[in-house]
Short mmCIF file of C-alpha atoms and ligand atoms in Angstrom, two decimals:
data_model
loop_
_atom_site.label_atom_id
_atom_site.label_comp_id
_atom_site.label_asym_id
_atom_site.label_seq_id
_atom_site.Cartn_x
_atom_site.Cartn_y
_atom_site.Cartn_z
CA LEU A 1 0.09 0.46 0.48
CA ARG A 2 2.17 2.65 1.11
CA ILE A 3 4.87 1.75 -2.07
CA GLY A 4 1.70 2.56 -4.05
CA ARG A 5 1.15 5.59 -2.39
CA LEU A 6 4.79 6.82 -2.25
CA ALA A 7 5.18 6.18 -6.79
CA ALA A 8 1.58 8.39 -6.63
CA ALA A 9 3.04 10.33 -4.41
CA LEU A 10 5.68 10.45 -6.65
CA ALA A 11 3.89 10.84 -9.77
CA ALA A 12 1.92 14.65 -8.99
CA LEU A 13 5.29 15.73 -8.22
CA GLY A 14 5.64 14.78 -12.03
CA VAL A 15 7.94 11.81 -11.86
CA ARG A 16 8.03 10.01 -15.65
CA PRO A 17 9.61 6.76 -16.76
CA GLY A 18 12.98 7.73 -17.47
CA SER A 19 12.56 9.97 -14.48
CA THR A 20 15.68 9.78 -12.61
CA VAL A 21 14.71 10.09 -8.04
CA ALA A 22 17.85 10.58 -5.94
CA MET A 23 18.00 9.03 -1.99
CA MET A 24 19.49 10.80 0.52
CA ASP A 25 19.10 8.63 3.59
CA TYR A 26 20.32 6.46 6.46
CA ASP A 27 18.55 2.48 6.07
CA SER A 28 15.01 2.71 6.44
CA HIS A 29 11.68 1.98 5.95
CA ARG A 30 11.81 4.13 3.58
CA TYR A 31 14.34 3.99 1.07
CA LEU A 32 13.22 0.58 1.09
CA GLU A 33 9.89 2.02 0.18
CA ALA A 34 12.62 3.57 -2.68
CA PHE A 35 13.43 0.56 -4.35
CA PHE A 36 10.12 -0.02 -5.21
CA ALA A 37 8.03 2.01 -6.22
CA VAL A 38 11.01 4.28 -8.01
CA PRO A 39 11.95 1.72 -10.52
CA MET A 40 8.32 -0.02 -10.54
CA MET A 41 7.03 3.57 -12.55
CA GLY A 42 9.45 3.08 -15.03
CA ALA A 43 11.95 5.54 -13.55
CA VAL A 44 15.23 4.49 -12.24
CA LEU A 45 16.03 5.83 -8.04
CA GLN A 46 19.75 7.09 -7.50
CA THR A 47 21.76 5.92 -4.48
CA VAL A 48 23.16 8.92 -2.95
CA ASN A 49 26.48 7.82 -0.69
CA VAL A 50 25.35 10.78 1.23
CA ARG A 51 29.13 9.94 2.86
CA LEU A 52 30.75 11.44 -0.02
CA ALA A 53 32.38 15.26 0.17
CA PRO A 54 29.79 17.18 -0.83
CA GLU A 55 31.91 18.53 -4.17
CA GLN A 56 31.26 15.06 -4.82
CA ILE A 57 27.71 15.17 -3.98
CA LEU A 58 26.45 17.51 -5.90
CA TYR A 59 28.96 16.32 -9.30
CA THR A 60 26.74 12.94 -8.63
CA LEU A 61 23.89 14.51 -8.82
CA ASN A 62 24.50 16.56 -11.81
CA HIS A 63 25.46 13.78 -13.51
CA ALA A 64 22.92 11.41 -13.15
CA ARG A 65 20.53 14.68 -13.98
CA ALA A 66 18.86 13.75 -10.90
CA ASP A 67 14.87 15.63 -11.19
CA LEU A 68 13.75 14.74 -7.71
CA LEU A 69 15.89 14.88 -4.47
CA LEU A 70 14.35 12.79 -1.10
CA VAL A 71 16.12 13.32 2.03
CA ASN A 72 16.70 12.59 5.57
CA GLY A 73 16.55 15.32 7.28
CA GLU A 74 19.60 15.18 9.21
CA PHE A 75 21.65 16.02 5.83
CA LEU A 76 19.80 19.27 4.63
CA PRO A 77 23.31 21.34 5.87
CA LEU A 78 24.86 19.03 3.41
CA LEU A 79 21.50 19.89 0.88
CA ALA A 80 22.04 23.24 2.06
CA ALA A 81 26.24 24.60 1.16
CA ILE A 82 25.88 22.43 -2.33
CA ARG A 83 21.89 23.90 -3.74
CA ASP A 84 21.93 26.57 -5.08
CA GLN A 85 24.63 24.30 -7.51
CA LEU A 86 22.81 20.99 -8.68
CA GLU A 87 21.96 21.38 -12.35
CA THR A 88 18.65 19.71 -12.33
CA VAL A 89 16.54 18.77 -9.55
CA ARG A 90 13.13 20.50 -9.64
CA GLY A 91 11.40 19.89 -6.32
CA PHE A 92 13.04 18.33 -2.84
CA ILE A 93 10.88 15.67 -1.12
CA LEU A 94 11.99 16.04 3.53
CA ILE A 95 12.62 12.89 5.34
CA ALA A 96 12.15 12.74 8.92
CA ASP A 97 10.02 10.73 11.49
CA ASP A 98 9.70 14.16 13.87
CA PRO A 99 8.79 17.29 10.45
CA ALA A 100 9.72 20.28 11.86
CA ALA A 101 9.04 23.56 9.45
CA LEU A 102 9.09 21.92 5.94
CA PRO A 103 12.29 24.12 3.75
CA ALA A 104 11.83 26.85 1.07
CA GLY A 105 11.33 25.20 -1.31
CA PHE A 106 10.92 22.03 -0.09
CA ALA A 107 7.66 19.88 -2.09
CA GLY A 108 6.60 17.50 1.59
CA GLU A 109 7.95 15.64 4.21
CA TYR A 110 7.21 12.20 3.31
CA GLU A 111 4.50 10.38 5.78
CA ALA A 112 2.70 14.25 5.07
CA LEU A 113 2.58 12.79 0.99
CA LEU A 114 1.80 10.00 1.51
CA ALA A 115 -1.17 10.22 3.72
CA ALA A 116 -2.69 12.46 1.31
CA ALA A 117 -1.83 10.52 -2.06
CA ARG A 118 -3.86 7.48 -3.40
CA ASP A 119 -3.67 3.68 -3.18
CA ASP A 120 -4.73 2.58 -6.54
CA TYR A 121 -1.23 4.08 -8.93
CA ASP A 122 -0.71 1.97 -12.04
CA PHE A 123 1.86 0.46 -12.28
CA PRO A 124 2.68 0.17 -15.73
CA ASP A 125 4.27 -2.34 -18.09
CA PHE A 126 7.32 -2.04 -20.11
CA ASP A 127 10.08 -3.92 -20.89
CA GLU A 128 12.19 -5.57 -18.38
CA ASN A 129 16.08 -4.08 -19.66
CA THR A 130 14.82 -0.89 -18.65
CA ARG A 131 16.80 0.56 -16.12
CA ALA A 132 16.23 0.53 -12.76
CA THR A 133 18.63 2.49 -9.26
CA THR A 134 22.63 3.67 -10.56
CA PHE A 135 25.13 4.97 -7.70
CA TYR A 136 28.90 5.94 -7.65
CA THR A 137 31.38 4.13 -7.01
CA THR A 138 33.52 5.97 -4.80
CA GLY A 139 37.46 4.43 -6.11
CA THR A 140 40.87 6.36 -4.27
CA THR A 141 40.92 7.82 -7.29
CA GLY A 142 38.81 10.06 -9.73
CA LEU A 143 35.58 12.07 -10.16
CA PRO A 144 32.89 8.82 -8.78
CA LYS A 145 32.20 6.50 -11.59
CA GLY A 146 27.96 5.84 -11.96
CA VAL A 147 26.60 2.07 -12.73
CA TYR A 148 23.35 0.82 -14.02
CA PHE A 149 21.14 -1.67 -13.40
CA SER A 150 18.23 -3.17 -14.67
CA HIS A 151 14.52 -4.35 -13.84
CA ARG A 152 15.80 -7.92 -14.74
CA GLN A 153 19.01 -7.58 -12.65
CA LEU A 154 17.68 -6.94 -9.96
CA VAL A 155 15.95 -9.38 -10.52
CA LEU A 156 18.53 -12.40 -10.71
CA HIS A 157 20.48 -11.63 -8.94
CA PRO A 158 18.26 -11.76 -5.56
CA LEU A 159 17.05 -15.65 -7.04
CA ALA A 160 20.26 -16.68 -7.36
CA THR A 161 21.69 -14.82 -4.11
CA ALA A 162 18.93 -16.43 -2.44
CA ALA A 163 18.81 -19.95 -4.20
CA ALA A 164 22.68 -19.53 -2.55
CA LEU A 165 22.21 -18.63 1.15
CA GLY A 166 18.82 -20.89 1.50
CA THR A 167 20.53 -23.93 0.48
CA ALA A 168 23.58 -24.00 2.29
CA PRO A 169 22.78 -26.94 4.43
CA ASP A 170 24.17 -26.52 7.83
CA SER A 171 25.69 -22.50 8.66
CA GLY A 172 25.66 -19.39 6.90
CA ARG A 173 21.83 -19.95 5.00
CA LEU A 174 19.47 -17.66 4.88
CA ASP A 175 15.57 -18.86 5.45
CA ARG A 176 12.05 -17.73 6.44
CA GLY A 177 13.13 -17.87 9.78
CA ASP A 178 15.48 -15.21 10.08
CA VAL A 179 15.07 -11.33 10.99
CA TYR A 180 17.48 -9.63 8.54
CA MET A 181 19.12 -6.22 9.29
CA PRO A 182 21.84 -4.82 6.65
CA ILE A 183 24.78 -2.43 8.37
CA THR A 184 25.88 -2.45 4.13
CA PRO A 185 24.26 1.10 3.80
CA MET A 186 21.90 0.60 1.40
CA PHE A 187 22.57 3.73 -1.35
CA HIS A 188 26.21 1.02 -1.82
CA VAL A 189 25.23 -1.69 -4.03
CA HIS A 190 21.51 -2.36 -2.32
CA ALA A 191 22.61 -3.21 1.14
CA TRP A 192 24.24 -5.96 -1.66
CA GLY A 193 20.72 -6.66 -2.80
CA ILE A 194 19.91 -8.11 0.06
CA PRO A 195 17.01 -6.05 0.74
CA TYR A 196 15.52 -7.50 -2.66
CA VAL A 197 16.14 -11.32 -1.06
CA ALA A 198 14.08 -9.97 2.09
CA THR A 199 10.78 -9.26 0.75
CA LEU A 200 11.54 -11.77 -1.67
CA LEU A 201 11.23 -14.57 1.32
CA GLY A 202 8.86 -13.18 3.08
CA ILE A 203 11.24 -12.76 6.04
CA LYS A 204 10.71 -9.51 8.86
CA GLN A 205 13.54 -6.98 7.83
CA VAL A 206 15.38 -4.50 10.19
CA TYR A 207 16.14 -0.93 9.13
CA PRO A 208 18.90 0.46 11.76
CA GLY A 209 19.13 3.80 10.57
CA ARG A 210 22.37 4.85 11.42
CA TYR A 211 25.37 2.82 12.30
CA GLU A 212 25.92 3.17 15.78
CA PRO A 213 26.54 0.38 18.56
CA ASP A 214 24.83 0.58 20.64
CA THR A 215 21.67 1.55 18.56
CA LEU A 216 22.83 -1.84 15.70
CA LEU A 217 23.68 -4.46 19.45
CA ARG A 218 20.08 -3.08 20.57
CA LEU A 219 18.00 -3.96 18.03
CA ILE A 220 20.15 -7.17 17.52
CA ALA A 221 18.56 -8.43 20.84
CA ALA A 222 15.73 -6.49 20.80
CA GLU A 223 14.34 -7.76 17.75
CA GLN A 224 16.03 -10.69 17.47
CA VAL A 225 18.81 -10.02 14.61
CA SER A 226 19.83 -13.01 12.87
CA PHE A 227 20.73 -12.77 9.41
CA SER A 228 23.54 -9.34 8.35
CA HIS A 229 26.15 -8.66 6.03
CA CYS A 230 29.56 -5.18 6.90
CA VAL A 231 32.32 -4.91 6.08
CA PRO A 232 35.57 -6.24 8.00
CA THR A 233 35.80 -2.73 10.52
CA ILE A 234 32.46 -2.80 11.56
CA LEU A 235 31.77 -6.08 13.23
CA GLN A 236 35.06 -5.58 14.65
CA MET A 237 33.79 -2.00 15.22
CA LEU A 238 30.50 -3.84 17.01
CA LEU A 239 32.66 -7.13 18.56
CA THR A 240 35.61 -4.80 20.97
CA SER A 241 32.59 -1.47 21.43
CA PRO A 242 31.97 -1.38 24.99
CA ALA A 243 28.35 -2.56 24.92
CA GLY A 244 30.11 -5.62 21.65
CA GLN A 245 32.65 -7.10 24.42
CA SER A 246 29.20 -8.77 26.09
CA ALA A 247 26.24 -8.74 24.02
CA ASP A 248 25.05 -12.31 23.20
CA LEU A 249 25.55 -12.93 19.47
CA ALA A 250 25.46 -16.33 19.53
CA GLY A 251 24.16 -17.17 15.93
CA TRP A 252 24.41 -13.98 14.45
CA LYS A 253 25.16 -14.97 10.30
CA VAL A 254 27.09 -12.74 8.51
CA VAL A 255 28.47 -12.23 6.09
CA ILE A 256 31.96 -10.20 5.70
CA GLY A 257 32.61 -8.73 2.12
CA GLY A 258 33.30 -5.45 1.20
CA ALA A 259 36.96 -5.91 1.80
CA ALA A 260 38.95 -9.73 2.41
CA LEU A 261 38.42 -11.09 6.07
CA PRO A 262 40.93 -10.89 8.14
CA LYS A 263 41.88 -14.40 9.87
CA GLY A 264 42.12 -12.93 13.15
CA LEU A 265 38.22 -11.39 12.59
CA ALA A 266 37.15 -15.02 11.94
CA ALA A 267 38.39 -16.68 14.88
CA ALA A 268 37.16 -13.98 17.68
CA ALA A 269 33.73 -13.89 16.00
CA LEU A 270 34.00 -17.80 16.49
CA GLU A 271 34.39 -17.42 19.57
CA ARG A 272 31.54 -15.69 19.67
CA GLY A 273 29.48 -18.15 18.49
CA ILE A 274 28.48 -15.55 14.85
CA ASP A 275 28.59 -17.75 12.15
CA VAL A 276 30.22 -16.17 9.76
CA PHE A 277 31.73 -15.95 6.32
CA ALA A 278 32.95 -14.08 3.04
CA GLY A 279 31.31 -13.61 0.33
CA TYR A 280 32.45 -11.63 -2.42
CA GLY A 281 31.31 -8.34 -5.61
CA MET A 282 32.29 -4.69 -6.68
CA SER A 283 30.19 -2.45 -7.07
CA GLU A 284 29.97 -3.26 -11.12
CA THR A 285 28.56 -6.86 -10.59
CA CYS A 286 25.57 -6.14 -8.16
CA PRO A 287 26.58 -6.80 -6.05
CA ILE A 288 27.90 -10.79 -5.05
CA LEU A 289 29.85 -13.36 -6.87
CA THR A 290 30.90 -15.36 -4.60
CA LEU A 291 29.87 -16.73 -0.88
CA ALA A 292 32.09 -19.75 0.82
CA ARG A 293 30.96 -22.33 2.20
CA ALA A 294 32.08 -22.95 5.27
CA GLY A 295 29.48 -25.95 6.82
CA SER A 296 30.49 -26.65 10.27
CA ALA A 297 32.89 -29.46 9.70
CA GLY A 298 36.79 -29.29 11.67
CA ASP A 299 38.26 -27.27 14.06
CA ALA A 300 38.98 -24.26 14.58
CA ALA A 301 41.41 -24.15 12.66
CA ALA A 302 40.17 -25.11 9.93
CA GLN A 303 36.84 -23.62 10.51
CA VAL A 304 39.17 -20.31 10.09
CA GLU A 305 40.28 -21.45 6.72
CA ALA A 306 37.09 -21.94 5.14
CA ARG A 307 35.70 -19.29 6.58
CA VAL A 308 37.60 -16.92 4.91
CA LYS A 309 38.13 -18.20 0.99
CA THR A 310 36.59 -15.66 -1.45
CA GLY A 311 34.06 -18.09 -1.76
CA GLN A 312 32.06 -20.67 -4.71
CA PRO A 313 30.15 -17.65 -7.32
CA ILE A 314 26.06 -18.71 -6.58
CA PRO A 315 24.36 -19.57 -9.58
CA LEU A 316 25.24 -17.88 -13.17
CA VAL A 317 27.92 -16.33 -12.06
CA GLU A 318 31.30 -17.65 -14.57
CA LEU A 319 34.81 -16.80 -12.64
CA ARG A 320 38.34 -16.81 -15.09
CA THR A 321 41.79 -16.05 -14.31
CA VAL A 322 44.41 -14.36 -17.00
CA ASP A 323 46.96 -13.91 -16.82
CA GLU A 324 48.09 -9.86 -18.99
CA ASP A 325 47.58 -11.15 -22.00
CA LEU A 326 43.82 -13.05 -20.76
CA ARG A 327 45.13 -16.87 -21.54
CA ASP A 328 43.19 -18.90 -18.00
CA LEU A 329 45.46 -19.60 -15.71
CA PRO A 330 45.23 -23.50 -14.42
CA ARG A 331 42.70 -23.45 -11.47
CA ASP A 332 45.03 -25.57 -8.59
CA GLY A 333 44.45 -23.19 -6.28
CA ARG A 334 48.19 -21.15 -6.33
CA THR A 335 48.81 -19.56 -9.85
CA ALA A 336 47.10 -16.13 -9.20
CA GLY A 337 45.62 -13.06 -12.32
CA GLU A 338 43.34 -10.76 -12.92
CA VAL A 339 39.68 -12.69 -11.52
CA LEU A 340 37.12 -11.42 -14.85
CA VAL A 341 33.62 -12.29 -14.70
CA ARG A 342 30.43 -12.86 -16.14
CA ALA A 343 26.71 -14.02 -15.35
CA PRO A 344 23.55 -11.56 -15.37
CA TRP A 345 23.83 -8.94 -13.70
CA LEU A 346 27.07 -6.91 -14.37
CA THR A 347 26.48 -3.19 -15.40
CA GLN A 348 26.97 -2.90 -19.35
CA GLY A 349 29.16 -0.21 -18.49
CA TYR A 350 29.33 2.99 -16.36
CA LEU A 351 26.60 5.92 -17.39
CA ASP A 352 27.97 8.49 -19.97
CA ASN A 353 31.42 7.15 -19.44
CA PRO A 354 32.44 5.67 -22.89
CA GLU A 355 36.50 4.83 -22.82
CA ALA A 356 35.41 4.30 -18.70
CA GLY A 357 32.75 1.47 -20.58
CA ALA A 358 35.14 -0.31 -22.65
CA ALA A 359 37.40 -0.97 -20.65
CA LEU A 360 35.90 -2.48 -18.06
CA TRP A 361 34.43 -4.94 -20.58
CA ALA A 362 37.59 -5.02 -22.68
CA GLY A 363 37.36 -8.43 -24.07
CA GLY A 364 34.41 -9.69 -23.15
CA TYR A 365 34.14 -10.48 -19.61
CA LEU A 366 33.72 -7.62 -16.62
CA HIS A 367 37.89 -6.24 -14.90
CA THR A 368 37.13 -7.39 -11.51
CA GLY A 369 41.04 -5.31 -10.73
CA ASP A 370 41.64 -7.78 -8.39
CA ILE A 371 43.52 -10.77 -8.04
CA GLY A 372 43.46 -14.26 -6.74
CA SER A 373 43.54 -18.25 -8.38
CA LEU A 374 41.05 -20.49 -8.46
CA ASP A 375 41.31 -24.32 -7.88
CA ALA A 376 39.51 -27.18 -9.26
CA GLY A 377 37.01 -27.09 -7.60
CA GLY A 378 36.09 -23.75 -8.49
CA THR A 379 36.81 -21.88 -5.09
CA LEU A 380 38.06 -18.78 -5.20
CA GLN A 381 40.67 -16.81 -3.87
CA ILE A 382 41.61 -13.31 -4.17
CA THR A 383 45.12 -11.81 -2.80
CA ASP A 384 44.69 -8.91 -3.38
CA ARG A 385 43.57 -5.85 -6.00
CA LEU A 386 45.52 -4.91 -8.56
CA LYS A 387 46.67 -1.86 -8.40
CA ASP A 388 47.99 -2.80 -4.12
CA VAL A 389 49.70 -6.00 -5.57
CA ILE A 390 53.27 -5.37 -4.00
CA LYS A 391 56.21 -6.81 -6.44
CA THR A 392 59.35 -8.07 -4.52
CA GLY A 393 62.55 -9.50 -6.23
CA GLY A 394 60.52 -10.29 -8.93
CA GLU A 395 57.19 -12.19 -7.36
CA TRP A 396 54.36 -10.97 -6.16
CA ILE A 397 53.43 -11.54 -2.87
CA SER A 398 49.47 -10.99 -1.60
CA SER A 399 49.46 -8.11 1.03
CA LEU A 400 45.94 -9.48 2.14
CA ASP A 401 47.32 -12.96 3.13
CA LEU A 402 50.00 -11.14 4.50
CA GLU A 403 46.77 -8.11 5.98
CA SER A 404 44.80 -12.10 7.07
CA LEU A 405 48.05 -14.15 9.49
CA ILE A 406 49.66 -10.75 11.25
CA SER A 407 45.86 -10.26 12.46
CA GLN A 408 46.14 -13.47 14.04
CA HIS A 409 49.32 -12.50 15.92
CA PRO A 410 47.26 -11.88 20.29
CA SER A 411 48.80 -8.70 20.65
CA VAL A 412 46.78 -7.27 16.44
CA SER A 413 43.72 -6.55 15.82
CA GLU A 414 43.53 -4.74 12.68
CA ALA A 415 46.58 -5.62 9.75
CA ALA A 416 47.58 -3.31 7.30
CA VAL A 417 50.00 -4.04 3.95
CA VAL A 418 51.60 -1.51 1.09
CA GLY A 419 54.16 -2.02 -0.81
CA VAL A 420 57.22 1.00 -0.84
CA PRO A 421 59.62 0.56 -3.16
CA ASP A 422 63.08 -0.15 -3.10
CA GLU A 423 65.86 0.29 -4.67
CA LYS A 424 66.87 -3.13 -4.20
CA TRP A 425 63.48 -5.17 -4.52
CA GLY A 426 61.34 -3.57 -6.89
CA GLU A 427 59.02 -3.20 -3.79
CA ARG A 428 58.60 -4.18 0.54
CA PRO A 429 55.49 -4.80 1.72
CA ARG A 430 55.64 -2.58 4.66
CA ALA A 431 52.92 -2.82 7.63
CA LEU A 432 51.14 -1.02 9.76
CA VAL A 433 49.90 -2.33 12.45
CA VAL A 434 47.00 -0.95 15.10
CA LEU A 435 47.63 -3.20 19.15
CA LYS A 436 44.94 -4.48 21.23
CA PRO A 437 44.09 -2.29 24.19
CA GLY A 438 47.27 -2.70 26.45
CA HIS A 439 49.69 -4.28 24.11
CA ALA A 440 52.75 -2.57 24.16
CA PRO A 441 54.83 -2.26 19.97
CA ASP A 442 56.74 -5.33 20.06
CA PRO A 443 58.09 -5.39 15.97
CA GLU A 444 60.22 -8.68 17.12
CA ALA A 445 57.78 -10.84 17.81
CA LEU A 446 55.83 -8.95 15.00
CA ARG A 447 58.80 -10.92 12.50
CA ALA A 448 58.97 -14.15 13.99
CA TRP A 449 55.63 -14.97 14.02
CA VAL A 450 55.31 -13.66 10.40
CA GLY A 451 59.13 -15.18 9.61
CA GLN A 452 57.27 -17.99 11.28
CA ALA A 453 54.58 -18.68 8.44
CA ALA A 454 57.24 -18.43 6.32
CA ALA A 455 59.24 -20.85 7.70
CA GLU A 456 56.28 -23.13 7.42
CA GLY A 457 55.69 -22.31 3.48
CA ARG A 458 52.81 -20.50 4.24
CA ILE A 459 53.85 -16.97 2.82
CA SER A 460 56.60 -16.82 1.03
CA ARG A 461 60.00 -15.97 2.42
CA TYR A 462 60.39 -12.52 0.79
CA ALA A 463 56.98 -11.71 2.87
CA VAL A 464 58.70 -10.83 5.61
CA PRO A 465 58.01 -7.21 6.10
CA GLU A 466 61.02 -5.85 7.59
CA ALA A 467 59.13 -1.95 8.69
CA ILE A 468 56.27 -1.94 11.46
CA ASP A 469 54.70 0.52 12.49
CA PHE A 470 52.43 0.71 15.16
CA VAL A 471 49.06 3.17 14.86
CA ALA A 472 45.79 4.20 16.57
CA GLU A 473 44.22 3.56 13.51
CA LEU A 474 44.73 2.49 10.06
CA PRO A 475 43.34 5.30 7.21
CA ARG A 476 39.54 4.46 5.45
CA THR A 477 37.63 5.19 1.88
CA SER A 478 33.76 6.54 2.58
CA VAL A 479 32.48 3.02 2.92
CA GLY A 480 35.17 1.99 6.13
CA LYS A 481 38.03 0.26 3.16
CA LEU A 482 41.39 0.29 4.05
CA ASP A 483 42.83 3.33 1.96
CA LYS A 484 45.76 2.21 0.93
CA LYS A 485 46.54 5.08 -1.68
CA LEU A 486 46.57 7.42 1.34
CA MET A 487 48.75 4.63 3.80
CA ARG A 488 51.15 4.63 0.79
CA GLN A 489 51.92 8.90 0.01
CA ARG A 490 52.07 8.88 3.92
CA LEU A 491 54.81 6.15 4.19
CA ALA A 492 55.97 7.81 0.42
P1 LIG B 1 33.12 -1.56 -4.13
O1 LIG B 1 32.34 -1.45 -5.51
O2 LIG B 1 32.91 -0.15 -2.82
O3 LIG B 1 31.88 -2.58 -3.05
O4 LIG B 1 34.36 -2.60 -3.65
C1 LIG B 1 35.07 -3.33 -4.00
C2 LIG B 1 36.55 -4.64 -4.42
O5 LIG B 1 36.32 -5.08 -2.35
C3 LIG B 1 36.58 -5.40 -4.60
O6 LIG B 1 36.55 -5.07 -6.05
C4 LIG B 1 37.38 -6.21 -3.98
O7 LIG B 1 38.96 -5.96 -3.97
C5 LIG B 1 37.04 -6.00 -2.60
N1 LIG B 1 36.95 -6.52 -2.00
C6 LIG B 1 34.88 -7.56 -1.51
N2 LIG B 1 34.43 -8.50 -1.39
C7 LIG B 1 36.08 -8.98 -0.93
C8 LIG B 1 36.52 -10.42 -0.31
N3 LIG B 1 35.50 -11.36 0.17
N4 LIG B 1 38.03 -10.71 -0.13
C9 LIG B 1 38.23 -9.25 -0.76
N5 LIG B 1 38.64 -8.05 -1.84
C10 LIG B 1 37.00 -8.03 -1.38
#
């Protein structure tokens, strides 16, 4: 009913097939309503990354030619900073839980508009390849690039994801008995598309607003949330926050993606009874490509190994690993190269950026920009980003493996490894480490820890870093990923 009313209200404000409706909100039931109402009208929903700098948000709204903007009252100061430079936005709708006065120039407040709208909106029928959503990637270089997805893609992705998650025999399963709460923003790849999966399954959904550890933990307990997903940083933050240290999180299923799941974090989560496992994808891929299949076999160490695997492709995903000439590499679980992919739900290019789109799709496969290996069973392991690969003495070493290893040392909370230029070796790895509270910096102990792994053949002997920096926190991007570009700049 509310989706129909939202569509009627938007139509009354001039939204037509092909219009672009932009949304600036925290995760909310209203966002979910827009996930459906806007595309079902034949219009395009632009999910705005509210964590970008104001000038970048301005760029994305102008570039996408947004017609109408739905904005949470908390972002009004941000909007004020860019409003007079918006080139195409003709109207504004306020989203607020207890709206005071309507700001000048606003067409209305969300709930008031819905209350006044008819509920017999007649959703049109149209081609399944019609564009449904768009949003902008948040790379560390250059201008944000717009990706886009069609109705067909937004139907096939949840069907395949539901098939993959719903058929997991023991751990990592999502079914009709679950309660779902995202902890990956709805503006970022539709919260990994899981709101569409949850709606498809008809399960209870909890949308937490702004991500604050205490709110998230309270909702998990009060609403009996059983399934979530987030980047590693958020899980780390929840487990170490004062309230999180004593919270009962047993049985909570959490997909970790957006960055590799470090073994140290996986072990800490498993100890708390959390059913944690990795998923892999990117903005360009809608996003899910693979999910780790953990099962319940093996001891604690085997469980950690299984859960940090980048995973098995979900149905309809075809993966390749290739060399520089796009020749397939052996599926031996060791040989690493760029990961290429095909699936029915990948962005077909970048909005109004044909050169970048052609590069993304060079050779007829989408280039992920990630380095990884496949094994004979088709399981993928990402070892690095192409941009972050460390080449030392002619050999690639995996920064993700090294980070994962260091994160398992008892004194370490988090670790990042980047390559720094070196006259003799080309590059050498350098580790940045955040210690757990109460631990003193001991670079020799950490070097010995890595050295031991190298002696046992678990990592390359070239991977032992000479230098380890102890830092209070690691630089991160707007979506909470390690900002390695900034780390390299600072170290240079
Ligand atoms: P984004 O487009 O911001 O969602 O970022 C996508 C990128 O995050 C991928 O290209 C990978 O480099 C990284 N990523 C996502 N999931 C994983 C994972 N499970 N393991 C390693 N890297 C990941």
